[in-house]
Amino acid sequence: MFTARELIGKNSMSVIDPQGSIRKTFFWFLDKDDKKKCSKLNKQNAYLYAKKFLPEFGFFKYRENDQEDGPFLIVQKCGRRVRIIGNEKDIQVQDRIFEWTLETIKTLSGIAGDLPKDLEERIFEFETLFSKWTTRFLPRLPEVEVTVSSGETEKVPQQPLKDSPTTAFLCFTNGVVVVNKDDDPELFPYSHLPPNAFVWDNEVKDYAVDLDHLKEGPSGKWWDFLQNLAKEDHNGKWVVNPGLLQTLTTAYGYVLHDFYPPDNRRMVILYDRTCEMKSGGNGKSIIGKSFNCVKPIHTVDMKHEKDGGNRFLFSGYTPDRRIVILSDTSRELNFERFYNLITDGFTVEDKGEKKYVLSEDHSPKMVLTTNYTISNSDRSDRRRQFFVPIGTFYGTLYDRSGFTPADIHDGYLLDKRTWSDKDWSDFYATCIHCVKEYLDQGLVPFDDTVLVDRQLLKSVAGRDDLLTDLTLHIKGVVDGPGEVSRDEVLKVFGSPEYEDLNRWGDTWKVKTFKKVATGLGYQVNPGRDRFQKVVNGVTEDWYRIVPAVQPSNPLKGFVDTPKEEGSSGDLRDFFTDD
């Protein structure tokens, strides 16, 4: 918590002067018979303590204005910075504020010198009352006056500083760095923020940035690390793949940009670019942890969470944590469980508390790191996922020589004990470069054949032999009759080596066949849910397989697209009025 010394600063007269702002909030009364002592405290004193004294030192209740079903948080504000103390119902929060109060009384006594000698003793007598009334009568973070477009003033709620579609804010000790889509980054003091804007205290990084250095672009150890993640082995020589690097940097910038585009809500998935199952050690966890050096994060250890169905998965989440890391997911993860969290609002439930949902606008970005393959066979999966391949440079290096990233980069990355001021300056310059890359280009995907191979292997339960047989069968259908019966599909699984797959049943086998066909770039029964034929008087399920050809005009059949005189032919012409 902010100390009384930090809040009082040089304004000691606010404590000494009888009309001083702090002096006027003293919640105790002097004894009528002995002015050096405090009269016995009661409910009135506890009320004044919560209603006047604590707010003077920045303590308030807070929750998002559109989050009326969510819990109140106890916060403390110092200037433009707001620090979350905890949930209003948390007994530990009440205890911490009580301890802070005792320390503050000592500070005030040292400044004013005329506080009652027995004040601390009197407070101890009513410790339970003070703790109980602290959260009951503590006011909400007050509204502030702002000037609207008409020139008039009106009161509006205070809100955390939020990024916009084309602008990002990064907070440091010497000010706010503003990153715009089309301009160089700029640095502004906190006093230049709108009156109703505050920043979360743990979002302010303990570093004074050099604006000139930021403008120089990416460099240093962190940039070298990102480039190594985008390298491929070409005949024994590791070379940066520009497409891989572009995907990585735009995804990194997307996560740091605290704006969730309504039409592009994605979970960023970091995966190892290899078909070896459970192959890690390539740098994914370092990427995940690095976000905490820029924005507050909430990390969930997913190793023991199996399918992700734990209703308390995000217990302890607070709104100042703008990035959620799902670290090291298991093989059993069911991605469908995260559908609503990504697109419809972020659900939080603590044990013993009522669950609540953060709106889409206030939901955090989500990052998943995994050594396993995440399915993307369904459209519902694909429109919520953004896959970021992580090259095998560091994993291969370790296998061949035992070297780790620390050996390559002269010490542990992002280590406050060993990194120099220049290393950190390079790091933040690289982060801002990534944000600007995203603002300029959006998320740039990488067409990765390795990912396709991983997805195909996952769909056949990791069976290379089954994948080979299904691939040959599907290509034979495409090159031949173009359609195949359900019975013929099941015959592929009839070989003795696939006997162990019978426990999953025929429905699984048909779904696997369809997934492989789709993964190979074909459409199964396009334009219809089911295709049946009558053969020898019996109605059977059949599957028509055709190449998934992209039409020359993807809007054909959806909108009229004749090119009128004076029309540019740009797609925007179909969605805008003259």
mmCIF file with all atom_site columns, N, CA, C and O in Angstrom, residues 387-430:
data_model
loop_
_atom_site.group_PDB
_atom_site.id
_atom_site.type_symbol
_atom_site.label_atom_id
_atom_site.label_alt_id
_atom_site.label_comp_id
_atom_site.label_asym_id
_atom_site.label_entity_id
_atom_site.label_seq_id
_atom_site.pdbx_PDB_ins_code
_atom_site.Cartn_x
_atom_site.Cartn_y
_atom_site.Cartn_z
_atom_site.occupancy
_atom_site.B_iso_or_equiv
_atom_site.pdbx_formal_charge
_atom_site.auth_seq_id
_atom_site.auth_comp_id
_atom_site.auth_asym_id
_atom_site.auth_atom_id
_atom_site.pdbx_PDB_model_num
ATOM 1   N N  . PHE A 1 387 ? -2.488 -19.200 -34.131 1.00 0.00 ? 387 PHE A N  1
ATOM 2   C CA . PHE A 1 387 ? -1.344 -20.059 -33.854 1.00 0.00 ? 387 PHE A CA 1
ATOM 3   C C  . PHE A 1 387 ? -0.032 -19.328 -34.162 1.00 0.00 ? 387 PHE A C  1
ATOM 4   O O  . PHE A 1 387 ? 0.113  -18.714 -35.225 1.00 0.00 ? 387 PHE A O  1
ATOM 5   N N  . VAL A 1 388 ? 0.893  -19.419 -33.211 1.00 0.00 ? 388 VAL A N  1
ATOM 6   C CA . VAL A 1 388 ? 2.209  -18.798 -33.376 1.00 0.00 ? 388 VAL A CA 1
ATOM 7   C C  . VAL A 1 388 ? 3.273  -19.886 -33.268 1.00 0.00 ? 388 VAL A C  1
ATOM 8   O O  . VAL A 1 388 ? 3.512  -20.435 -32.182 1.00 0.00 ? 388 VAL A O  1
ATOM 9   N N  . PRO A 1 389 ? 3.909  -20.234 -34.392 1.00 0.00 ? 389 PRO A N  1
ATOM 10  C CA . PRO A 1 389 ? 4.932  -21.283 -34.353 1.00 0.00 ? 389 PRO A CA 1
ATOM 11  C C  . PRO A 1 389 ? 6.216  -20.784 -33.697 1.00 0.00 ? 389 PRO A C  1
ATOM 12  O O  . PRO A 1 389 ? 6.684  -19.679 -33.961 1.00 0.00 ? 389 PRO A O  1
ATOM 13  N N  . ILE A 1 390 ? 6.772  -21.600 -32.812 1.00 0.00 ? 390 ILE A N  1
ATOM 14  C CA . ILE A 1 390 ? 8.047  -21.301 -32.171 1.00 0.00 ? 390 ILE A CA 1
ATOM 15  C C  . ILE A 1 390 ? 9.078  -22.275 -32.724 1.00 0.00 ? 390 ILE A C  1
ATOM 16  O O  . ILE A 1 390 ? 8.938  -23.501 -32.585 1.00 0.00 ? 390 ILE A O  1
ATOM 17  N N  . GLY A 1 391 ? 10.090 -21.735 -33.368 1.00 0.00 ? 391 GLY A N  1
ATOM 18  C CA . GLY A 1 391 ? 11.108 -22.575 -33.993 1.00 0.00 ? 391 GLY A CA 1
ATOM 19  C C  . GLY A 1 391 ? 11.892 -23.396 -32.985 1.00 0.00 ? 391 GLY A C  1
ATOM 20  O O  . GLY A 1 391 ? 11.867 -23.144 -31.769 1.00 0.00 ? 391 GLY A O  1
ATOM 21  N N  . THR A 1 392 ? 12.625 -24.376 -33.485 1.00 0.00 ? 392 THR A N  1
ATOM 22  C CA . THR A 1 392 ? 13.319 -25.338 -32.620 1.00 0.00 ? 392 THR A CA 1
ATOM 23  C C  . THR A 1 392 ? 14.789 -24.989 -32.418 1.00 0.00 ? 392 THR A C  1
ATOM 24  O O  . THR A 1 392 ? 15.591 -25.853 -32.051 1.00 0.00 ? 392 THR A O  1
ATOM 25  N N  . PHE A 1 393 ? 15.161 -23.725 -32.628 1.00 0.00 ? 393 PHE A N  1
ATOM 26  C CA . PHE A 1 393 ? 16.565 -23.320 -32.514 1.00 0.00 ? 393 PHE A CA 1
ATOM 27  C C  . PHE A 1 393 ? 17.134 -23.679 -31.143 1.00 0.00 ? 393 PHE A C  1
ATOM 28  O O  . PHE A 1 393 ? 18.188 -24.329 -31.033 1.00 0.00 ? 393 PHE A O  1
ATOM 29  N N  . TYR A 1 394 ? 16.435 -23.261 -30.072 1.00 0.00 ? 394 TYR A N  1
ATOM 30  C CA . TYR A 1 394 ? 16.967 -23.471 -28.727 1.00 0.00 ? 394 TYR A CA 1
ATOM 31  C C  . TYR A 1 394 ? 16.881 -24.935 -28.297 1.00 0.00 ? 394 TYR A C  1
ATOM 32  O O  . TYR A 1 394 ? 17.780 -25.432 -27.606 1.00 0.00 ? 394 TYR A O  1
ATOM 33  N N  . GLY A 1 395 ? 15.818 -25.627 -28.689 1.00 0.00 ? 395 GLY A N  1
ATOM 34  C CA . GLY A 1 395 ? 15.716 -27.043 -28.353 1.00 0.00 ? 395 GLY A CA 1
ATOM 35  C C  . GLY A 1 395 ? 16.800 -27.857 -29.032 1.00 0.00 ? 395 GLY A C  1
ATOM 36  O O  . GLY A 1 395 ? 17.424 -28.744 -28.418 1.00 0.00 ? 395 GLY A O  1
ATOM 37  N N  . THR A 1 396 ? 17.058 -27.574 -30.303 1.00 0.00 ? 396 THR A N  1
ATOM 38  C CA . THR A 1 396 ? 18.106 -28.278 -31.039 1.00 0.00 ? 396 THR A CA 1
ATOM 39  C C  . THR A 1 396 ? 19.475 -27.964 -30.457 1.00 0.00 ? 396 THR A C  1
ATOM 40  O O  . THR A 1 396 ? 20.334 -28.850 -30.317 1.00 0.00 ? 396 THR A O  1
ATOM 41  N N  . LEU A 1 397 ? 19.681 -26.708 -30.093 1.00 0.00 ? 397 LEU A N  1
ATOM 42  C CA . LEU A 1 397 ? 20.952 -26.286 -29.504 1.00 0.00 ? 397 LEU A CA 1
ATOM 43  C C  . LEU A 1 397 ? 21.227 -27.052 -28.209 1.00 0.00 ? 397 LEU A C  1
ATOM 44  O O  . LEU A 1 397 ? 22.351 -27.522 -27.966 1.00 0.00 ? 397 LEU A O  1
ATOM 45  N N  . TYR A 1 398 ? 20.179 -27.208 -27.399 1.00 0.00 ? 398 TYR A N  1
ATOM 46  C CA . TYR A 1 398 ? 20.352 -27.924 -26.135 1.00 0.00 ? 398 TYR A CA 1
ATOM 47  C C  . TYR A 1 398 ? 20.651 -29.402 -26.380 1.00 0.00 ? 398 TYR A C  1
ATOM 48  O O  . TYR A 1 398 ? 21.514 -29.993 -25.713 1.00 0.00 ? 398 TYR A O  1
ATOM 49  N N  . ASP A 1 399 ? 19.947 -30.004 -27.340 1.00 0.00 ? 399 ASP A N  1
ATOM 50  C CA . ASP A 1 399 ? 20.171 -31.416 -27.635 1.00 0.00 ? 399 ASP A CA 1
ATOM 51  C C  . ASP A 1 399 ? 21.591 -31.677 -28.128 1.00 0.00 ? 399 ASP A C  1
ATOM 52  O O  . ASP A 1 399 ? 22.202 -32.705 -27.810 1.00 0.00 ? 399 ASP A O  1
ATOM 53  N N  . ARG A 1 400 ? 22.132 -30.735 -28.892 1.00 0.00 ? 400 ARG A N  1
ATOM 54  C CA . ARG A 1 400 ? 23.451 -30.948 -29.496 1.00 0.00 ? 400 ARG A CA 1
ATOM 55  C C  . ARG A 1 400 ? 24.603 -30.560 -28.575 1.00 0.00 ? 400 ARG A C  1
ATOM 56  O O  . ARG A 1 400 ? 25.675 -31.179 -28.632 1.00 0.00 ? 400 ARG A O  1
ATOM 57  N N  . SER A 1 401 ? 24.388 -29.540 -27.740 1.00 0.00 ? 401 SER A N  1
ATOM 58  C CA . SER A 1 401 ? 25.523 -29.022 -26.956 1.00 0.00 ? 401 SER A CA 1
ATOM 59  C C  . SER A 1 401 ? 25.244 -28.847 -25.473 1.00 0.00 ? 401 SER A C  1
ATOM 60  O O  . SER A 1 401 ? 26.170 -28.600 -24.696 1.00 0.00 ? 401 SER A O  1
ATOM 61  N N  . GLY A 1 402 ? 23.945 -28.929 -25.077 1.00 0.00 ? 402 GLY A N  1
ATOM 62  C CA . GLY A 1 402 ? 23.598 -28.675 -23.693 1.00 0.00 ? 402 GLY A CA 1
ATOM 63  C C  . GLY A 1 402 ? 23.469 -27.199 -23.367 1.00 0.00 ? 402 GLY A C  1
ATOM 64  O O  . GLY A 1 402 ? 23.243 -26.828 -22.213 1.00 0.00 ? 402 GLY A O  1
ATOM 65  N N  . PHE A 1 403 ? 23.613 -26.329 -24.380 1.00 0.00 ? 403 PHE A N  1
ATOM 66  C CA . PHE A 1 403 ? 23.512 -24.888 -24.155 1.00 0.00 ? 403 PHE A CA 1
ATOM 67  C C  . PHE A 1 403 ? 22.053 -24.469 -23.993 1.00 0.00 ? 403 PHE A C  1
ATOM 68  O O  . PHE A 1 403 ? 21.155 -25.019 -24.632 1.00 0.00 ? 403 PHE A O  1
ATOM 69  N N  . THR A 1 404 ? 21.830 -23.467 -23.164 1.00 0.00 ? 404 THR A N  1
ATOM 70  C CA . THR A 1 404 ? 20.504 -22.887 -22.943 1.00 0.00 ? 404 THR A CA 1
ATOM 71  C C  . THR A 1 404 ? 20.497 -21.449 -23.436 1.00 0.00 ? 404 THR A C  1
ATOM 72  O O  . THR A 1 404 ? 21.562 -20.895 -23.774 1.00 0.00 ? 404 THR A O  1
ATOM 73  N N  . PRO A 1 405 ? 19.320 -20.792 -23.482 1.00 0.00 ? 405 PRO A N  1
ATOM 74  C CA . PRO A 1 405 ? 19.305 -19.373 -23.867 1.00 0.00 ? 405 PRO A CA 1
ATOM 75  C C  . PRO A 1 405 ? 20.238 -18.508 -23.022 1.00 0.00 ? 405 PRO A C  1
ATOM 76  O O  . PRO A 1 405 ? 20.819 -17.533 -23.526 1.00 0.00 ? 405 PRO A O  1
ATOM 77  N N  . ALA A 1 406 ? 20.413 -18.859 -21.741 1.00 0.00 ? 406 ALA A N  1
ATOM 78  C CA . ALA A 1 406 ? 21.308 -18.081 -20.878 1.00 0.00 ? 406 ALA A CA 1
ATOM 79  C C  . ALA A 1 406 ? 22.746 -18.134 -21.383 1.00 0.00 ? 406 ALA A C  1
ATOM 80  O O  . ALA A 1 406 ? 23.499 -17.145 -21.254 1.00 0.00 ? 406 ALA A O  1
ATOM 81  N N  . ASP A 1 407 ? 23.149 -19.274 -21.955 1.00 0.00 ? 407 ASP A N  1
ATOM 82  C CA . ASP A 1 407 ? 24.511 -19.396 -22.494 1.00 0.00 ? 407 ASP A CA 1
ATOM 83  C C  . ASP A 1 407 ? 24.694 -18.560 -23.749 1.00 0.00 ? 407 ASP A C  1
ATOM 84  O O  . ASP A 1 407 ? 25.792 -18.043 -24.009 1.00 0.00 ? 407 ASP A O  1
ATOM 85  N N  . ILE A 1 408 ? 23.635 -18.419 -24.506 1.00 0.00 ? 408 ILE A N  1
ATOM 86  C CA . ILE A 1 408 ? 23.703 -17.680 -25.769 1.00 0.00 ? 408 ILE A CA 1
ATOM 87  C C  . ILE A 1 408 ? 23.642 -16.168 -25.540 1.00 0.00 ? 408 ILE A C  1
ATOM 88  O O  . ILE A 1 408 ? 24.299 -15.393 -26.245 1.00 0.00 ? 408 ILE A O  1
ATOM 89  N N  . HIS A 1 409 ? 22.880 -15.753 -24.552 1.00 0.00 ? 409 HIS A N  1
ATOM 90  C CA . HIS A 1 409 ? 22.609 -14.324 -24.363 1.00 0.00 ? 409 HIS A CA 1
ATOM 91  C C  . HIS A 1 409 ? 23.311 -13.735 -23.132 1.00 0.00 ? 409 HIS A C  1
ATOM 92  O O  . HIS A 1 409 ? 22.854 -12.737 -22.570 1.00 0.00 ? 409 HIS A O  1
ATOM 93  N N  . ASP A 1 410 ? 24.412 -14.344 -22.721 1.00 0.00 ? 410 ASP A N  1
ATOM 94  C CA . ASP A 1 410 ? 25.235 -13.808 -21.618 1.00 0.00 ? 410 ASP A CA 1
ATOM 95  C C  . ASP A 1 410 ? 24.428 -13.646 -20.333 1.00 0.00 ? 410 ASP A C  1
ATOM 96  O O  . ASP A 1 410 ? 24.490 -12.606 -19.674 1.00 0.00 ? 410 ASP A O  1
ATOM 97  N N  . GLY A 1 411 ? 23.655 -14.648 -19.981 1.00 0.00 ? 411 GLY A N  1
ATOM 98  C CA . GLY A 1 411 ? 22.887 -14.605 -18.744 1.00 0.00 ? 411 GLY A CA 1
ATOM 99  C C  . GLY A 1 411 ? 21.405 -14.797 -19.004 1.00 0.00 ? 411 GLY A C  1
ATOM 100 O O  . GLY A 1 411 ? 20.941 -14.824 -20.146 1.00 0.00 ? 411 GLY A O  1
ATOM 101 N N  . TYR A 1 412 ? 20.651 -14.935 -17.899 1.00 0.00 ? 412 TYR A N  1
ATOM 102 C CA . TYR A 1 412 ? 19.216 -15.160 -18.023 1.00 0.00 ? 412 TYR A CA 1
ATOM 103 C C  . TYR A 1 412 ? 18.523 -13.946 -18.638 1.00 0.00 ? 412 TYR A C  1
ATOM 104 O O  . TYR A 1 412 ? 18.810 -12.797 -18.271 1.00 0.00 ? 412 TYR A O  1
ATOM 105 N N  . LEU A 1 413 ? 17.625 -14.222 -19.564 1.00 0.00 ? 413 LEU A N  1
ATOM 106 C CA . LEU A 1 413 ? 16.847 -13.143 -20.171 1.00 0.00 ? 413 LEU A CA 1
ATOM 107 C C  . LEU A 1 413 ? 15.888 -12.552 -19.142 1.00 0.00 ? 413 LEU A C  1
ATOM 108 O O  . LEU A 1 413 ? 15.337 -13.259 -18.300 1.00 0.00 ? 413 LEU A O  1
ATOM 109 N N  . LEU A 1 414 ? 15.706 -11.231 -19.202 1.00 0.00 ? 414 LEU A N  1
ATOM 110 C CA . LEU A 1 414 ? 14.750 -10.504 -18.350 1.00 0.00 ? 414 LEU A CA 1
ATOM 111 C C  . LEU A 1 414 ? 15.107 -10.595 -16.862 1.00 0.00 ? 414 LEU A C  1
ATOM 112 O O  . LEU A 1 414 ? 14.234 -10.476 -16.003 1.00 0.00 ? 414 LEU A O  1
ATOM 113 N N  . ASP A 1 415 ? 16.368 -10.791 -16.557 1.00 0.00 ? 415 ASP A N  1
ATOM 114 C CA . ASP A 1 415 ? 16.821 -10.914 -15.172 1.00 0.00 ? 415 ASP A CA 1
ATOM 115 C C  . ASP A 1 415 ? 17.252 -9.540  -14.642 1.00 0.00 ? 415 ASP A C  1
ATOM 116 O O  . ASP A 1 415 ? 18.216 -8.951  -15.138 1.00 0.00 ? 415 ASP A O  1
ATOM 117 N N  . LYS A 1 416 ? 16.537 -9.051  -13.637 1.00 0.00 ? 416 LYS A N  1
ATOM 118 C CA . LYS A 1 416 ? 16.835 -7.732  -13.083 1.00 0.00 ? 416 LYS A CA 1
ATOM 119 C C  . LYS A 1 416 ? 18.220 -7.667  -12.441 1.00 0.00 ? 416 LYS A C  1
ATOM 120 O O  . LYS A 1 416 ? 18.797 -6.593  -12.302 1.00 0.00 ? 416 LYS A O  1
ATOM 121 N N  . ARG A 1 417 ? 18.750 -8.821  -12.055 1.00 0.00 ? 417 ARG A N  1
ATOM 122 C CA . ARG A 1 417 ? 20.059 -8.843  -11.399 1.00 0.00 ? 417 ARG A CA 1
ATOM 123 C C  . ARG A 1 417 ? 21.200 -8.678  -12.395 1.00 0.00 ? 417 ARG A C  1
ATOM 124 O O  . ARG A 1 417 ? 22.270 -8.170  -12.030 1.00 0.00 ? 417 ARG A O  1
ATOM 125 N N  . THR A 1 418 ? 20.976 -9.124  -13.624 1.00 0.00 ? 418 THR A N  1
ATOM 126 C CA . THR A 1 418 ? 22.085 -9.132  -14.581 1.00 0.00 ? 418 THR A CA 1
ATOM 127 C C  . THR A 1 418 ? 21.880 -8.208  -15.774 1.00 0.00 ? 418 THR A C  1
ATOM 128 O O  . THR A 1 418 ? 22.861 -7.795  -16.395 1.00 0.00 ? 418 THR A O  1
ATOM 129 N N  . TRP A 1 419 ? 20.650 -7.885  -16.101 1.00 0.00 ? 419 TRP A N  1
ATOM 130 C CA . TRP A 1 419 ? 20.427 -7.032  -17.265 1.00 0.00 ? 419 TRP A CA 1
ATOM 131 C C  . TRP A 1 419 ? 20.824 -5.588  -16.972 1.00 0.00 ? 419 TRP A C  1
ATOM 132 O O  . TRP A 1 419 ? 20.491 -5.044  -15.906 1.00 0.00 ? 419 TRP A O  1
ATOM 133 N N  . SER A 1 420 ? 21.479 -4.998  -17.926 1.00 0.00 ? 420 SER A N  1
ATOM 134 C CA . SER A 1 420 ? 21.896 -3.602  -17.803 1.00 0.00 ? 420 SER A CA 1
ATOM 135 C C  . SER A 1 420 ? 20.756 -2.673  -18.194 1.00 0.00 ? 420 SER A C  1
ATOM 136 O O  . SER A 1 420 ? 19.723 -3.112  -18.721 1.00 0.00 ? 420 SER A O  1
ATOM 137 N N  . ASP A 1 421 ? 20.964 -1.384  -17.960 1.00 0.00 ? 421 ASP A N  1
ATOM 138 C CA . ASP A 1 421 ? 19.974 -0.393  -18.356 1.00 0.00 ? 421 ASP A CA 1
ATOM 139 C C  . ASP A 1 421 ? 19.743 -0.443  -19.870 1.00 0.00 ? 421 ASP A C  1
ATOM 140 O O  . ASP A 1 421 ? 18.609 -0.296  -20.335 1.00 0.00 ? 421 ASP A O  1
ATOM 141 N N  . LYS A 1 422 ? 20.806 -0.666  -20.617 1.00 0.00 ? 422 LYS A N  1
ATOM 142 C CA . LYS A 1 422 ? 20.677 -0.754  -22.075 1.00 0.00 ? 422 LYS A CA 1
ATOM 143 C C  . LYS A 1 422 ? 19.871 -1.978  -22.486 1.00 0.00 ? 422 LYS A C  1
ATOM 144 O O  . LYS A 1 422 ? 19.057 -1.912  -23.424 1.00 0.00 ? 422 LYS A O  1
ATOM 145 N N  . ASP A 1 423 ? 20.070 -3.106  -21.775 1.00 0.00 ? 423 ASP A N  1
ATOM 146 C CA . ASP A 1 423 ? 19.296 -4.308  -22.098 1.00 0.00 ? 423 ASP A CA 1
ATOM 147 C C  . ASP A 1 423 ? 17.797 -4.052  -21.948 1.00 0.00 ? 423 ASP A C  1
ATOM 148 O O  . ASP A 1 423 ? 16.994 -4.454  -22.799 1.00 0.00 ? 423 ASP A O  1
ATOM 149 N N  . TRP A 1 424 ? 17.422 -3.383  -20.854 1.00 0.00 ? 424 TRP A N  1
ATOM 150 C CA . TRP A 1 424 ? 16.010 -3.092  -20.638 1.00 0.00 ? 424 TRP A CA 1
ATOM 151 C C  . TRP A 1 424 ? 15.488 -2.082  -21.651 1.00 0.00 ? 424 TRP A C  1
ATOM 152 O O  . TRP A 1 424 ? 14.354 -2.192  -22.133 1.00 0.00 ? 424 TRP A O  1
ATOM 153 N N  . SER A 1 425 ? 16.310 -1.116  -21.975 1.00 0.00 ? 425 SER A N  1
ATOM 154 C CA . SER A 1 425 ? 15.886 -0.131  -22.977 1.00 0.00 ? 425 SER A CA 1
ATOM 155 C C  . SER A 1 425 ? 15.671 -0.798  -24.326 1.00 0.00 ? 425 SER A C  1
ATOM 156 O O  . SER A 1 425 ? 14.697 -0.512  -25.039 1.00 0.00 ? 425 SER A O  1
ATOM 157 N N  . ASP A 1 426 ? 16.582 -1.719  -24.681 1.00 0.00 ? 426 ASP A N  1
ATOM 158 C CA . ASP A 1 426 ? 16.412 -2.483  -25.928 1.00 0.00 ? 426 ASP A CA 1
ATOM 159 C C  . ASP A 1 426 ? 15.140 -3.322  -25.881 1.00 0.00 ? 426 ASP A C  1
ATOM 160 O O  . ASP A 1 426 ? 14.410 -3.436  -26.878 1.00 0.00 ? 426 ASP A O  1
ATOM 161 N N  . PHE A 1 427 ? 14.885 -3.931  -24.722 1.00 0.00 ? 427 PHE A N  1
ATOM 162 C CA . PHE A 1 427 ? 13.697 -4.768  -24.566 1.00 0.00 ? 427 PHE A CA 1
ATOM 163 C C  . PHE A 1 427 ? 12.426 -3.968  -24.820 1.00 0.00 ? 427 PHE A C  1
ATOM 164 O O  . PHE A 1 427 ? 11.553 -4.386  -25.597 1.00 0.00 ? 427 PHE A O  1
ATOM 165 N N  . TYR A 1 428 ? 12.305 -2.806  -24.174 1.00 0.00 ? 428 TYR A N  1
ATOM 166 C CA . TYR A 1 428 ? 11.080 -2.010  -24.338 1.00 0.00 ? 428 TYR A CA 1
ATOM 167 C C  . TYR A 1 428 ? 10.972 -1.429  -25.748 1.00 0.00 ? 428 TYR A C  1
ATOM 168 O O  . TYR A 1 428 ? 9.862  -1.312  -26.289 1.00 0.00 ? 428 TYR A O  1
ATOM 169 N N  . ALA A 1 429 ? 12.103 -1.099  -26.359 1.00 0.00 ? 429 ALA A N  1
ATOM 170 C CA . ALA A 1 429 ? 12.070 -0.633  -27.751 1.00 0.00 ? 429 ALA A CA 1
ATOM 171 C C  . ALA A 1 429 ? 11.555 -1.742  -28.663 1.00 0.00 ? 429 ALA A C  1
ATOM 172 O O  . ALA A 1 429 ? 10.781 -1.494  -29.596 1.00 0.00 ? 429 ALA A O  1
ATOM 173 N N  . THR A 1 430 ? 11.953 -2.990  -28.379 1.00 0.00 ? 430 THR A N  1
ATOM 174 C CA . THR A 1 430 ? 11.497 -4.128  -29.174 1.00 0.00 ? 430 THR A CA 1
ATOM 175 C C  . THR A 1 430 ? 10.010 -4.387  -28.948 1.00 0.00 ? 430 THR A C  1
ATOM 176 O O  . THR A 1 430 ? 9.257  -4.670  -29.892 1.00 0.00 ? 430 THR A O  1
#
